[in-house]
Amino acid sequence: MSQSLSELVKNQNYQLGQLTPSIVLYEPSFEGWLSAVFYVYSNHLQDDTSLQLIAQDCYVPSLLAHAISVETNANHAERVLTKLNQLLGRSGMRNLLWGFLSEKDNIGSTLFQVVKYAINYPSRHIMDDLGNLNVLELVQTVKSVGREKHRMEAFVRFEHTVEDIYFARVEPDFNILPLIGEHFRQRYQDQHWAIYDLARGYGIYYDKSQSTPKRPAALQTITELDEAVLRNPASIHSEDEQRYQRFWQGYFTNVNIKERKNPRLHKQYLPQRYWKYLSEKQVLPNAQHLKKQR
């Protein structure tokens, strides 16, 4: 006689409805990921070779995998952060944060494997072990994020608005606003400015009225912005901004030497995906008024 379903369940090491999760979903923030790491270790899931840590907004449900969502817990995240600081130090934590900001599809799992390696071998300088594929992937990702950060600091162009705010739009490959904010905060303390990430729908704002002679103001987060401004930023340009753009476009047009053009080298140093935010690249073919009369 065949066994009943209830008898089969009794002979197994698990109960129905209590399957071990192979996917841990975290809220899309660094604290959310830290909370997921705490969950994994508190439930002894770290040795599961099929385990994945995936951001909730990137997860595609599957019938073949059991997933569980973990809420962000500030206390759990702080405990994990303290432990990782002890194991990895400042440079190692920088790598984890920059890697997380890359927003790559598998970055949650990659970071977890690096953390697991550090916990298993606390005496090793794991970030130097490029023979470990997870460490290698993280190091390469951090280099890519660093290049994007450098380019954003160089290519961000502010436009003066009628509200006396210098406004810039960006659309970086990675979530680098948290990394470039301090660069601009230290350099532009005497003006109001804002940088908005079109791809991620948020920005940072500096209010100079809240600064003091000894300390610049703290950065604020922008979460809502008029769609009309994003589609047509020229609609809020001040008269000075319109005039300065014409001056700059005219200068750029007239100092250009056709015989020395090298489009390939130009794109190498100034990738084409940044051109849409540069005023000198918005010159129309029939802009004869910008050309110097000889």
PDB file of C-alpha atoms in Angstrom:
ATOM      1  CA  MET A   1       0.000   0.000   0.000  1.00  0.00           C
ATOM      2  CA  SER A   2       1.336   3.421  -0.914  1.00  0.00           C
ATOM      3  CA  GLN A   3       2.078   5.894   1.858  1.00  0.00           C
ATOM      4  CA  SER A   4      -0.255   8.796   2.493  1.00  0.00           C
ATOM      5  CA  LEU A   5       0.918  12.386   2.033  1.00  0.00           C
ATOM      6  CA  SER A   6       0.976  12.947   5.794  1.00  0.00           C
ATOM      7  CA  GLU A   7       3.211   9.901   6.291  1.00  0.00           C
ATOM      8  CA  LEU A   8       5.576  11.093   3.586  1.00  0.00           C
ATOM      9  CA  VAL A   9       5.879  14.488   5.248  1.00  0.00           C
ATOM     10  CA  LYS A  10       6.722  12.873   8.593  1.00  0.00           C
ATOM     11  CA  ASN A  11       9.611  11.051   6.967  1.00  0.00           C
ATOM     12  CA  GLN A  12      11.176  14.285   5.691  1.00  0.00           C
ATOM     13  CA  ASN A  13      13.415  16.737   7.531  1.00  0.00           C
ATOM     14  CA  TYR A  14      11.116  19.674   6.788  1.00  0.00           C
ATOM     15  CA  GLN A  15       7.444  20.490   7.127  1.00  0.00           C
ATOM     16  CA  LEU A  16       5.203  21.780   4.365  1.00  0.00           C
ATOM     17  CA  GLY A  17       5.184  25.574   4.377  1.00  0.00           C
ATOM     18  CA  GLN A  18       8.592  25.667   6.036  1.00  0.00           C
ATOM     19  CA  LEU A  19      10.870  25.321   3.030  1.00  0.00           C
ATOM     20  CA  THR A  20      14.320  26.831   3.426  1.00  0.00           C
ATOM     21  CA  PRO A  21      14.455  30.024   1.323  1.00  0.00           C
ATOM     22  CA  SER A  22      17.013  30.091  -1.471  1.00  0.00           C
ATOM     23  CA  ILE A  23      16.372  33.779  -2.208  1.00  0.00           C
ATOM     24  CA  VAL A  24      16.429  36.529   0.400  1.00  0.00           C
ATOM     25  CA  LEU A  25      14.829  39.769  -0.767  1.00  0.00           C
ATOM     26  CA  TYR A  26      15.942  43.055   0.786  1.00  0.00           C
ATOM     27  CA  GLU A  27      14.570  46.576   0.604  1.00  0.00           C
ATOM     28  CA  PRO A  28      16.624  48.554  -1.974  1.00  0.00           C
ATOM     29  CA  SER A  29      18.942  50.367   0.423  1.00  0.00           C
ATOM     30  CA  PHE A  30      22.321  49.605   1.964  1.00  0.00           C
ATOM     31  CA  GLU A  31      20.655  49.217   5.371  1.00  0.00           C
ATOM     32  CA  GLY A  32      18.192  46.802   3.759  1.00  0.00           C
ATOM     33  CA  TRP A  33      21.021  44.685   2.416  1.00  0.00           C
ATOM     34  CA  LEU A  34      22.770  44.687   5.819  1.00  0.00           C
ATOM     35  CA  SER A  35      19.507  43.531   7.411  1.00  0.00           C
ATOM     36  CA  ALA A  36      19.340  40.670   4.905  1.00  0.00           C
ATOM     37  CA  VAL A  37      22.894  39.614   5.812  1.00  0.00           C
ATOM     38  CA  PHE A  38      21.848  39.540   9.489  1.00  0.00           C
ATOM     39  CA  TYR A  39      18.827  37.390   8.587  1.00  0.00           C
ATOM     40  CA  VAL A  40      20.970  34.915   6.673  1.00  0.00           C
ATOM     41  CA  TYR A  41      23.382  34.358   9.547  1.00  0.00           C
ATOM     42  CA  SER A  42      20.735  34.363  12.259  1.00  0.00           C
ATOM     43  CA  ASN A  43      18.905  31.591  10.389  1.00  0.00           C
ATOM     44  CA  HIS A  44      22.105  29.671   9.487  1.00  0.00           C
ATOM     45  CA  LEU A  45      21.575  29.958   5.738  1.00  0.00           C
ATOM     46  CA  GLN A  46      25.083  31.125   4.873  1.00  0.00           C
ATOM     47  CA  ASP A  47      26.333  27.706   3.711  1.00  0.00           C
ATOM     48  CA  ASP A  48      23.563  27.240   1.138  1.00  0.00           C
ATOM     49  CA  THR A  49      25.393  27.327  -2.206  1.00  0.00           C
ATOM     50  CA  SER A  50      22.215  28.334  -4.042  1.00  0.00           C
ATOM     51  CA  LEU A  51      21.447  31.291  -1.756  1.00  0.00           C
ATOM     52  CA  GLN A  52      20.926  34.668  -3.426  1.00  0.00           C
ATOM     53  CA  LEU A  53      20.369  38.141  -1.994  1.00  0.00           C
ATOM     54  CA  ILE A  54      18.273  40.220  -4.377  1.00  0.00           C
ATOM     55  CA  ALA A  55      16.747  43.687  -4.107  1.00  0.00           C
ATOM     56  CA  GLN A  56      12.961  43.553  -3.949  1.00  0.00           C
ATOM     57  CA  ASP A  57      12.530  45.876  -6.928  1.00  0.00           C
ATOM     58  CA  CYS A  58      14.757  43.663  -9.113  1.00  0.00           C
ATOM     59  CA  TYR A  59      13.224  40.288  -8.259  1.00  0.00           C
ATOM     60  CA  VAL A  60      11.302  38.310 -10.866  1.00  0.00           C
ATOM     61  CA  PRO A  61       9.145  35.661  -9.123  1.00  0.00           C
ATOM     62  CA  SER A  62       9.924  32.039  -9.906  1.00  0.00           C
ATOM     63  CA  LEU A  63       8.023  28.798  -9.311  1.00  0.00           C
ATOM     64  CA  LEU A  64      11.283  26.920  -8.745  1.00  0.00           C
ATOM     65  CA  ALA A  65      12.741  29.051  -5.953  1.00  0.00           C
ATOM     66  CA  HIS A  66      11.480  29.910  -2.497  1.00  0.00           C
ATOM     67  CA  ALA A  67      11.956  33.592  -1.654  1.00  0.00           C
ATOM     68  CA  ILE A  68      11.458  35.485   1.587  1.00  0.00           C
ATOM     69  CA  SER A  69      11.364  39.240   2.101  1.00  0.00           C
ATOM     70  CA  VAL A  70      13.334  40.811   4.941  1.00  0.00           C
ATOM     71  CA  GLU A  71      12.350  44.187   6.338  1.00  0.00           C
ATOM     72  CA  THR A  72      15.013  46.763   7.093  1.00  0.00           C
ATOM     73  CA  ASN A  73      15.938  46.693  10.758  1.00  0.00           C
ATOM     74  CA  ALA A  74      18.177  49.545  11.927  1.00  0.00           C
ATOM     75  CA  ASN A  75      19.502  47.588  14.914  1.00  0.00           C
ATOM     76  CA  HIS A  76      20.381  44.517  12.851  1.00  0.00           C
ATOM     77  CA  ALA A  77      21.972  46.668  10.156  1.00  0.00           C
ATOM     78  CA  GLU A  78      24.087  48.493  12.757  1.00  0.00           C
ATOM     79  CA  ARG A  79      25.328  45.220  14.239  1.00  0.00           C
ATOM     80  CA  VAL A  80      26.379  43.889  10.847  1.00  0.00           C
ATOM     81  CA  LEU A  81      27.997  47.229   9.941  1.00  0.00           C
ATOM     82  CA  THR A  82      30.044  47.213  13.153  1.00  0.00           C
ATOM     83  CA  LYS A  83      31.263  43.680  12.468  1.00  0.00           C
ATOM     84  CA  LEU A  84      32.195  44.443   8.874  1.00  0.00           C
ATOM     85  CA  ASN A  85      34.074  47.570   9.933  1.00  0.00           C
ATOM     86  CA  GLN A  86      36.194  45.399  12.213  1.00  0.00           C
ATOM     87  CA  LEU A  87      36.872  42.848   9.467  1.00  0.00           C
ATOM     88  CA  LEU A  88      37.310  45.053   6.399  1.00  0.00           C
ATOM     89  CA  GLY A  89      38.338  48.464   7.681  1.00  0.00           C
ATOM     90  CA  ARG A  90      37.551  51.760   6.008  1.00  0.00           C
ATOM     91  CA  SER A  91      38.752  50.850   2.508  1.00  0.00           C
ATOM     92  CA  GLY A  92      36.897  47.543   2.541  1.00  0.00           C
ATOM     93  CA  MET A  93      33.667  49.220   3.626  1.00  0.00           C
ATOM     94  CA  ARG A  94      34.142  51.786   0.873  1.00  0.00           C
ATOM     95  CA  ASN A  95      34.327  48.941  -1.641  1.00  0.00           C
ATOM     96  CA  LEU A  96      31.121  47.403  -0.299  1.00  0.00           C
ATOM     97  CA  LEU A  97      29.238  50.706  -0.457  1.00  0.00           C
ATOM     98  CA  TRP A  98      30.494  51.657  -3.918  1.00  0.00           C
ATOM     99  CA  GLY A  99      29.739  48.147  -5.148  1.00  0.00           C
ATOM    100  CA  PHE A 100      26.208  48.393  -3.768  1.00  0.00           C
ATOM    101  CA  LEU A 101      25.682  51.743  -5.522  1.00  0.00           C
ATOM    102  CA  SER A 102      26.489  50.092  -8.863  1.00  0.00           C
ATOM    103  CA  GLU A 103      22.983  48.556  -8.707  1.00  0.00           C
ATOM    104  CA  LYS A 104      24.117  45.559 -10.762  1.00  0.00           C
ATOM    105  CA  ASP A 105      21.553  42.756 -10.856  1.00  0.00           C
ATOM    106  CA  ASN A 106      23.685  40.284  -8.890  1.00  0.00           C
ATOM    107  CA  ILE A 107      25.483  42.738  -6.634  1.00  0.00           C
ATOM    108  CA  GLY A 108      23.607  41.732  -3.476  1.00  0.00           C
ATOM    109  CA  SER A 109      24.807  38.144  -3.810  1.00  0.00           C
ATOM    110  CA  THR A 110      28.338  39.166  -4.794  1.00  0.00           C
ATOM    111  CA  LEU A 111      28.664  41.412  -1.753  1.00  0.00           C
ATOM    112  CA  PHE A 112      27.334  38.659   0.497  1.00  0.00           C
ATOM    113  CA  GLN A 113      29.916  36.171  -0.794  1.00  0.00           C
ATOM    114  CA  VAL A 114      32.670  38.728  -0.123  1.00  0.00           C
ATOM    115  CA  VAL A 115      31.327  39.255   3.402  1.00  0.00           C
ATOM    116  CA  LYS A 116      31.123  35.514   3.968  1.00  0.00           C
ATOM    117  CA  TYR A 117      34.753  35.163   2.825  1.00  0.00           C
ATOM    118  CA  ALA A 118      35.807  37.884   5.274  1.00  0.00           C
ATOM    119  CA  ILE A 119      33.935  36.253   8.162  1.00  0.00           C
ATOM    120  CA  ASN A 120      35.348  32.799   7.404  1.00  0.00           C
ATOM    121  CA  TYR A 121      38.923  34.128   7.160  1.00  0.00           C
ATOM    122  CA  PRO A 122      39.123  37.141   9.508  1.00  0.00           C
ATOM    123  CA  SER A 123      42.936  37.273   9.464  1.00  0.00           C
ATOM    124  CA  ARG A 124      43.223  37.621   5.673  1.00  0.00           C
ATOM    125  CA  HIS A 125      43.294  40.819   3.651  1.00  0.00           C
ATOM    126  CA  ILE A 126      40.559  39.496   1.417  1.00  0.00           C
ATOM    127  CA  MET A 127      40.316  42.592  -0.813  1.00  0.00           C
ATOM    128  CA  ASP A 128      43.805  41.781  -2.101  1.00  0.00           C
ATOM    129  CA  ASP A 129      42.791  38.253  -3.105  1.00  0.00           C
ATOM    130  CA  LEU A 130      41.844  38.783  -6.746  1.00  0.00           C
ATOM    131  CA  GLY A 131      41.952  35.027  -7.231  1.00  0.00           C
ATOM    132  CA  ASN A 132      38.562  34.941  -5.537  1.00  0.00           C
ATOM    133  CA  LEU A 133      36.019  35.571  -8.305  1.00  0.00           C
ATOM    134  CA  ASN A 134      33.623  37.470  -6.060  1.00  0.00           C
ATOM    135  CA  VAL A 135      36.369  39.779  -4.811  1.00  0.00           C
ATOM    136  CA  LEU A 136      37.572  40.284  -8.391  1.00  0.00           C
ATOM    137  CA  GLU A 137      34.068  41.175  -9.567  1.00  0.00           C
ATOM    138  CA  LEU A 138      33.646  43.633  -6.702  1.00  0.00           C
ATOM    139  CA  VAL A 139      36.994  45.317  -7.352  1.00  0.00           C
ATOM    140  CA  GLN A 140      36.206  45.679 -11.068  1.00  0.00           C
ATOM    141  CA  THR A 141      32.752  47.069 -10.260  1.00  0.00           C
ATOM    142  CA  VAL A 142      34.222  49.599  -7.831  1.00  0.00           C
ATOM    143  CA  LYS A 143      36.635  50.791 -10.534  1.00  0.00           C
ATOM    144  CA  SER A 144      33.711  51.330 -12.913  1.00  0.00           C
ATOM    145  CA  VAL A 145      31.787  53.273 -10.272  1.00  0.00           C
ATOM    146  CA  GLY A 146      34.909  55.355  -9.562  1.00  0.00           C
ATOM    147  CA  ARG A 147      35.275  56.255 -13.248  1.00  0.00           C
ATOM    148  CA  GLU A 148      31.624  57.306 -13.417  1.00  0.00           C
ATOM    149  CA  LYS A 149      32.028  59.400 -10.262  1.00  0.00           C
ATOM    150  CA  HIS A 150      35.057  61.178 -11.753  1.00  0.00           C
ATOM    151  CA  ARG A 151      33.247  61.862 -15.019  1.00  0.00           C
ATOM    152  CA  MET A 152      30.174  63.224 -13.260  1.00  0.00           C
ATOM    153  CA  GLU A 153      32.309  65.586 -11.195  1.00  0.00           C
ATOM    154  CA  ALA A 154      33.873  66.828 -14.436  1.00  0.00           C
ATOM    155  CA  PHE A 155      30.843  66.938 -16.751  1.00  0.00           C
ATOM    156  CA  VAL A 156      27.989  68.131 -14.532  1.00  0.00           C
ATOM    157  CA  ARG A 157      26.811  71.460 -15.972  1.00  0.00           C
ATOM    158  CA  PHE A 158      24.706  73.806 -13.874  1.00  0.00           C
ATOM    159  CA  GLU A 159      22.120  76.107 -15.443  1.00  0.00           C
ATOM    160  CA  HIS A 160      21.018  79.270 -13.652  1.00  0.00           C
ATOM    161  CA  THR A 161      17.264  79.427 -13.105  1.00  0.00           C
ATOM    162  CA  VAL A 162      14.814  82.256 -12.498  1.00  0.00           C
ATOM    163  CA  GLU A 163      14.709  81.200  -8.821  1.00  0.00           C
ATOM    164  CA  ASP A 164      18.475  81.827  -8.479  1.00  0.00           C
ATOM    165  CA  ILE A 165      19.217  78.101  -8.205  1.00  0.00           C
ATOM    166  CA  TYR A 166      21.919  76.454 -10.299  1.00  0.00           C
ATOM    167  CA  PHE A 167      20.275  73.284 -11.577  1.00  0.00           C
ATOM    168  CA  ALA A 168      21.869  70.260 -13.276  1.00  0.00           C
ATOM    169  CA  ARG A 169      20.353  67.108 -14.751  1.00  0.00           C
ATOM    170  CA  VAL A 170      22.299  63.854 -14.895  1.00  0.00           C
ATOM    171  CA  GLU A 171      21.597  60.274 -15.902  1.00  0.00           C
ATOM    172  CA  PRO A 172      24.600  58.232 -14.714  1.00  0.00           C
ATOM    173  CA  ASP A 173      25.077  54.511 -15.229  1.00  0.00           C
ATOM    174  CA  PHE A 174      25.379  54.023 -11.470  1.00  0.00           C
ATOM    175  CA  ASN A 175      23.780  55.620  -8.435  1.00  0.00           C
ATOM    176  CA  ILE A 176      26.636  58.057  -7.788  1.00  0.00           C
ATOM    177  CA  LEU A 177      24.821  61.085  -6.336  1.00  0.00           C
ATOM    178  CA  PRO A 178      25.738  59.998  -2.778  1.00  0.00           C
ATOM    179  CA  LEU A 179      29.391  59.984  -3.891  1.00  0.00           C
ATOM    180  CA  ILE A 180      29.615  63.324  -5.715  1.00  0.00           C
ATOM    181  CA  GLY A 181      27.565  65.478  -3.348  1.00  0.00           C
ATOM    182  CA  GLU A 182      30.480  66.321  -1.066  1.00  0.00           C
ATOM    183  CA  HIS A 183      32.632  67.349  -4.050  1.00  0.00           C
ATOM    184  CA  PHE A 184      30.146  70.066  -5.036  1.00  0.00           C
ATOM    185  CA  ARG A 185      29.233  70.967  -1.449  1.00  0.00           C
ATOM    186  CA  GLN A 186      32.824  71.973  -0.742  1.00  0.00           C
ATOM    187  CA  ARG A 187      33.276  73.906  -3.981  1.00  0.00           C
ATOM    188  CA  TYR A 188      29.993  75.776  -4.362  1.00  0.00           C
ATOM    189  CA  GLN A 189      29.178  77.018  -0.887  1.00  0.00           C
ATOM    190  CA  ASP A 190      28.208  80.516  -2.020  1.00  0.00           C
ATOM    191  CA  GLN A 191      25.199  79.581  -4.157  1.00  0.00           C
ATOM    192  CA  HIS A 192      22.031  77.502  -4.208  1.00  0.00           C
ATOM    193  CA  TRP A 193      22.396  74.442  -6.418  1.00  0.00           C
ATOM    194  CA  ALA A 194      20.708  71.132  -7.157  1.00  0.00           C
ATOM    195  CA  ILE A 195      21.619  67.992  -9.103  1.00  0.00           C
ATOM    196  CA  TYR A 196      18.809  65.683 -10.211  1.00  0.00           C
ATOM    197  CA  ASP A 197      19.207  62.060 -11.332  1.00  0.00           C
ATOM    198  CA  LEU A 198      16.671  61.510 -14.114  1.00  0.00           C
ATOM    199  CA  ALA A 199      17.131  57.739 -14.147  1.00  0.00           C
ATOM    200  CA  ARG A 200      16.438  57.246 -10.422  1.00  0.00           C
ATOM    201  CA  GLY A 201      13.991  60.054  -9.782  1.00  0.00           C
ATOM    202  CA  TYR A 202      15.742  61.878  -6.982  1.00  0.00           C
ATOM    203  CA  GLY A 203      18.304  64.604  -6.462  1.00  0.00           C
ATOM    204  CA  ILE A 204      20.389  66.552  -3.971  1.00  0.00           C
ATOM    205  CA  TYR A 205      19.979  70.211  -3.045  1.00  0.00           C
ATOM    206  CA  TYR A 206      22.318  72.677  -1.356  1.00  0.00           C
ATOM    207  CA  ASP A 207      20.749  75.643   0.441  1.00  0.00           C
ATOM    208  CA  LYS A 208      23.456  78.238   1.085  1.00  0.00           C
ATOM    209  CA  SER A 209      21.220  80.096   3.564  1.00  0.00           C
ATOM    210  CA  GLN A 210      21.726  77.223   6.008  1.00  0.00           C
ATOM    211  CA  SER A 211      25.519  77.402   5.875  1.00  0.00           C
ATOM    212  CA  THR A 212      27.775  79.134   8.393  1.00  0.00           C
ATOM    213  CA  PRO A 213      31.214  80.761   7.955  1.00  0.00           C
ATOM    214  CA  LYS A 214      32.807  77.634   9.411  1.00  0.00           C
ATOM    215  CA  ARG A 215      30.642  74.899   7.952  1.00  0.00           C
ATOM    216  CA  PRO A 216      28.747  74.452   4.665  1.00  0.00           C
ATOM    217  CA  ALA A 217      25.085  73.484   4.801  1.00  0.00           C
ATOM    218  CA  ALA A 218      24.017  69.840   4.820  1.00  0.00           C
ATOM    219  CA  LEU A 219      22.731  68.364   1.560  1.00  0.00           C
ATOM    220  CA  GLN A 220      19.008  67.801   1.213  1.00  0.00           C
ATOM    221  CA  THR A 221      17.257  65.127  -0.836  1.00  0.00           C
ATOM    222  CA  ILE A 222      14.846  66.046  -3.640  1.00  0.00           C
ATOM    223  CA  THR A 223      12.145  63.466  -4.340  1.00  0.00           C
ATOM    224  CA  GLU A 224       9.564  65.496  -6.267  1.00  0.00           C
ATOM    225  CA  LEU A 225      10.185  67.762  -9.228  1.00  0.00           C
ATOM    226  CA  ASP A 226       7.904  69.272 -11.858  1.00  0.00           C
ATOM    227  CA  GLU A 227       7.927  67.048 -14.937  1.00  0.00           C
ATOM    228  CA  ALA A 228       7.690  70.107 -17.174  1.00  0.00           C
ATOM    229  CA  VAL A 229      11.030  71.320 -15.793  1.00  0.00           C
ATOM    230  CA  LEU A 230      12.682  67.978 -16.524  1.00  0.00           C
ATOM    231  CA  ARG A 231      11.333  67.862 -20.073  1.00  0.00           C
ATOM    232  CA  ASN A 232      12.094  71.489 -20.886  1.00  0.00           C
ATOM    233  CA  PRO A 233      14.723  72.977 -18.524  1.00  0.00           C
ATOM    234  CA  ALA A 234      15.114  75.998 -20.811  1.00  0.00           C
ATOM    235  CA  SER A 235      11.690  77.143 -19.606  1.00  0.00           C
ATOM    236  CA  ILE A 236      13.189  78.142 -16.229  1.00  0.00           C
ATOM    237  CA  HIS A 237      16.479  79.593 -17.494  1.00  0.00           C
ATOM    238  CA  SER A 238      17.250  83.082 -16.265  1.00  0.00           C
ATOM    239  CA  GLU A 239      18.141  85.811 -18.774  1.00  0.00           C
ATOM    240  CA  ASP A 240      21.752  85.590 -17.673  1.00  0.00           C
ATOM    241  CA  GLU A 241      21.793  81.842 -18.340  1.00  0.00           C
ATOM    242  CA  GLN A 242      20.398  82.293 -21.851  1.00  0.00           C
ATOM    243  CA  ARG A 243      23.027  84.938 -22.596  1.00  0.00           C
ATOM    244  CA  TYR A 244      25.899  82.898 -21.124  1.00  0.00           C
ATOM    245  CA  GLN A 245      24.902  79.856 -23.146  1.00  0.00           C
ATOM    246  CA  ARG A 246      24.946  81.870 -26.372  1.00  0.00           C
ATOM    247  CA  PHE A 247      28.351  83.310 -25.456  1.00  0.00           C
ATOM    248  CA  TRP A 248      29.781  79.879 -24.688  1.00  0.00           C
ATOM    249  CA  GLN A 249      28.325  78.302 -27.815  1.00  0.00           C
ATOM    250  CA  GLY A 250      29.778  81.096 -29.894  1.00  0.00           C
ATOM    251  CA  TYR A 251      33.196  80.687 -28.290  1.00  0.00           C
ATOM    252  CA  PHE A 252      33.132  76.924 -28.776  1.00  0.00           C
ATOM    253  CA  THR A 253      32.088  77.284 -32.406  1.00  0.00           C
ATOM    254  CA  ASN A 254      34.743  79.850 -33.317  1.00  0.00           C
ATOM    255  CA  VAL A 255      37.772  78.323 -31.587  1.00  0.00           C
ATOM    256  CA  ASN A 256      37.083  74.990 -33.264  1.00  0.00           C
ATOM    257  CA  ILE A 257      39.643  74.150 -35.980  1.00  0.00           C
ATOM    258  CA  LYS A 258      38.099  71.919 -38.645  1.00  0.00           C
ATOM    259  CA  GLU A 259      41.454  70.646 -39.901  1.00  0.00           C
ATOM    260  CA  ARG A 260      42.366  69.328 -36.464  1.00  0.00           C
ATOM    261  CA  LYS A 261      39.112  67.534 -35.700  1.00  0.00           C
ATOM    262  CA  ASN A 262      39.515  64.027 -34.283  1.00  0.00           C
ATOM    263  CA  PRO A 263      35.989  62.718 -33.506  1.00  0.00           C
ATOM    264  CA  ARG A 264      37.243  59.364 -32.276  1.00  0.00           C
ATOM    265  CA  LEU A 265      39.605  60.900 -29.713  1.00  0.00           C
ATOM    266  CA  HIS A 266      36.969  63.461 -28.760  1.00  0.00           C
ATOM    267  CA  LYS A 267      34.443  60.718 -27.929  1.00  0.00           C
ATOM    268  CA  GLN A 268      37.087  58.836 -25.995  1.00  0.00           C
ATOM    269  CA  TYR A 269      37.656  61.743 -23.611  1.00  0.00           C
ATOM    270  CA  LEU A 270      34.075  63.025 -23.701  1.00  0.00           C
ATOM    271  CA  PRO A 271      31.662  60.078 -24.163  1.00  0.00           C
ATOM    272  CA  GLN A 272      28.698  60.913 -26.339  1.00  0.00           C
ATOM    273  CA  ARG A 273      26.127  59.983 -23.684  1.00  0.00           C
ATOM    274  CA  TYR A 274      27.114  63.150 -21.773  1.00  0.00           C
ATOM    275  CA  TRP A 275      26.635  65.499 -24.716  1.00  0.00           C
ATOM    276  CA  LYS A 276      22.915  66.109 -24.180  1.00  0.00           C
ATOM    277  CA  TYR A 277      23.712  68.043 -20.977  1.00  0.00           C
ATOM    278  CA  LEU A 278      26.482  70.229 -22.449  1.00  0.00           C
ATOM    279  CA  SER A 279      25.353  73.597 -23.789  1.00  0.00           C
ATOM    280  CA  GLU A 280      28.152  73.719 -26.384  1.00  0.00           C
ATOM    281  CA  LYS A 281      26.739  70.547 -27.949  1.00  0.00           C
ATOM    282  CA  GLN A 282      23.290  72.084 -28.451  1.00  0.00           C
ATOM    283  CA  VAL A 283      24.348  74.390 -31.303  1.00  0.00           C
ATOM    284  CA  LEU A 284      21.952  74.021 -34.235  1.00  0.00           C
ATOM    285  CA  PRO A 285      23.412  73.567 -37.764  1.00  0.00           C
ATOM    286  CA  ASN A 286      21.927  76.890 -38.942  1.00  0.00           C
ATOM    287  CA  ALA A 287      23.185  78.928 -35.961  1.00  0.00           C
ATOM    288  CA  GLN A 288      24.968  81.424 -38.184  1.00  0.00           C
ATOM    289  CA  HIS A 289      24.676  84.135 -35.525  1.00  0.00           C
ATOM    290  CA  LEU A 290      27.252  82.268 -33.418  1.00  0.00           C
ATOM    291  CA  LYS A 291      29.905  82.300 -36.118  1.00  0.00           C
ATOM    292  CA  LYS A 292      32.400  85.097 -36.240  1.00  0.00           C
ATOM    293  CA  GLN A 293      32.158  87.281 -39.290  1.00  0.00           C
ATOM    294  CA  ARG A 294      35.577  87.343 -40.997  1.00  0.00           C
TER     295      ARG A 294
END
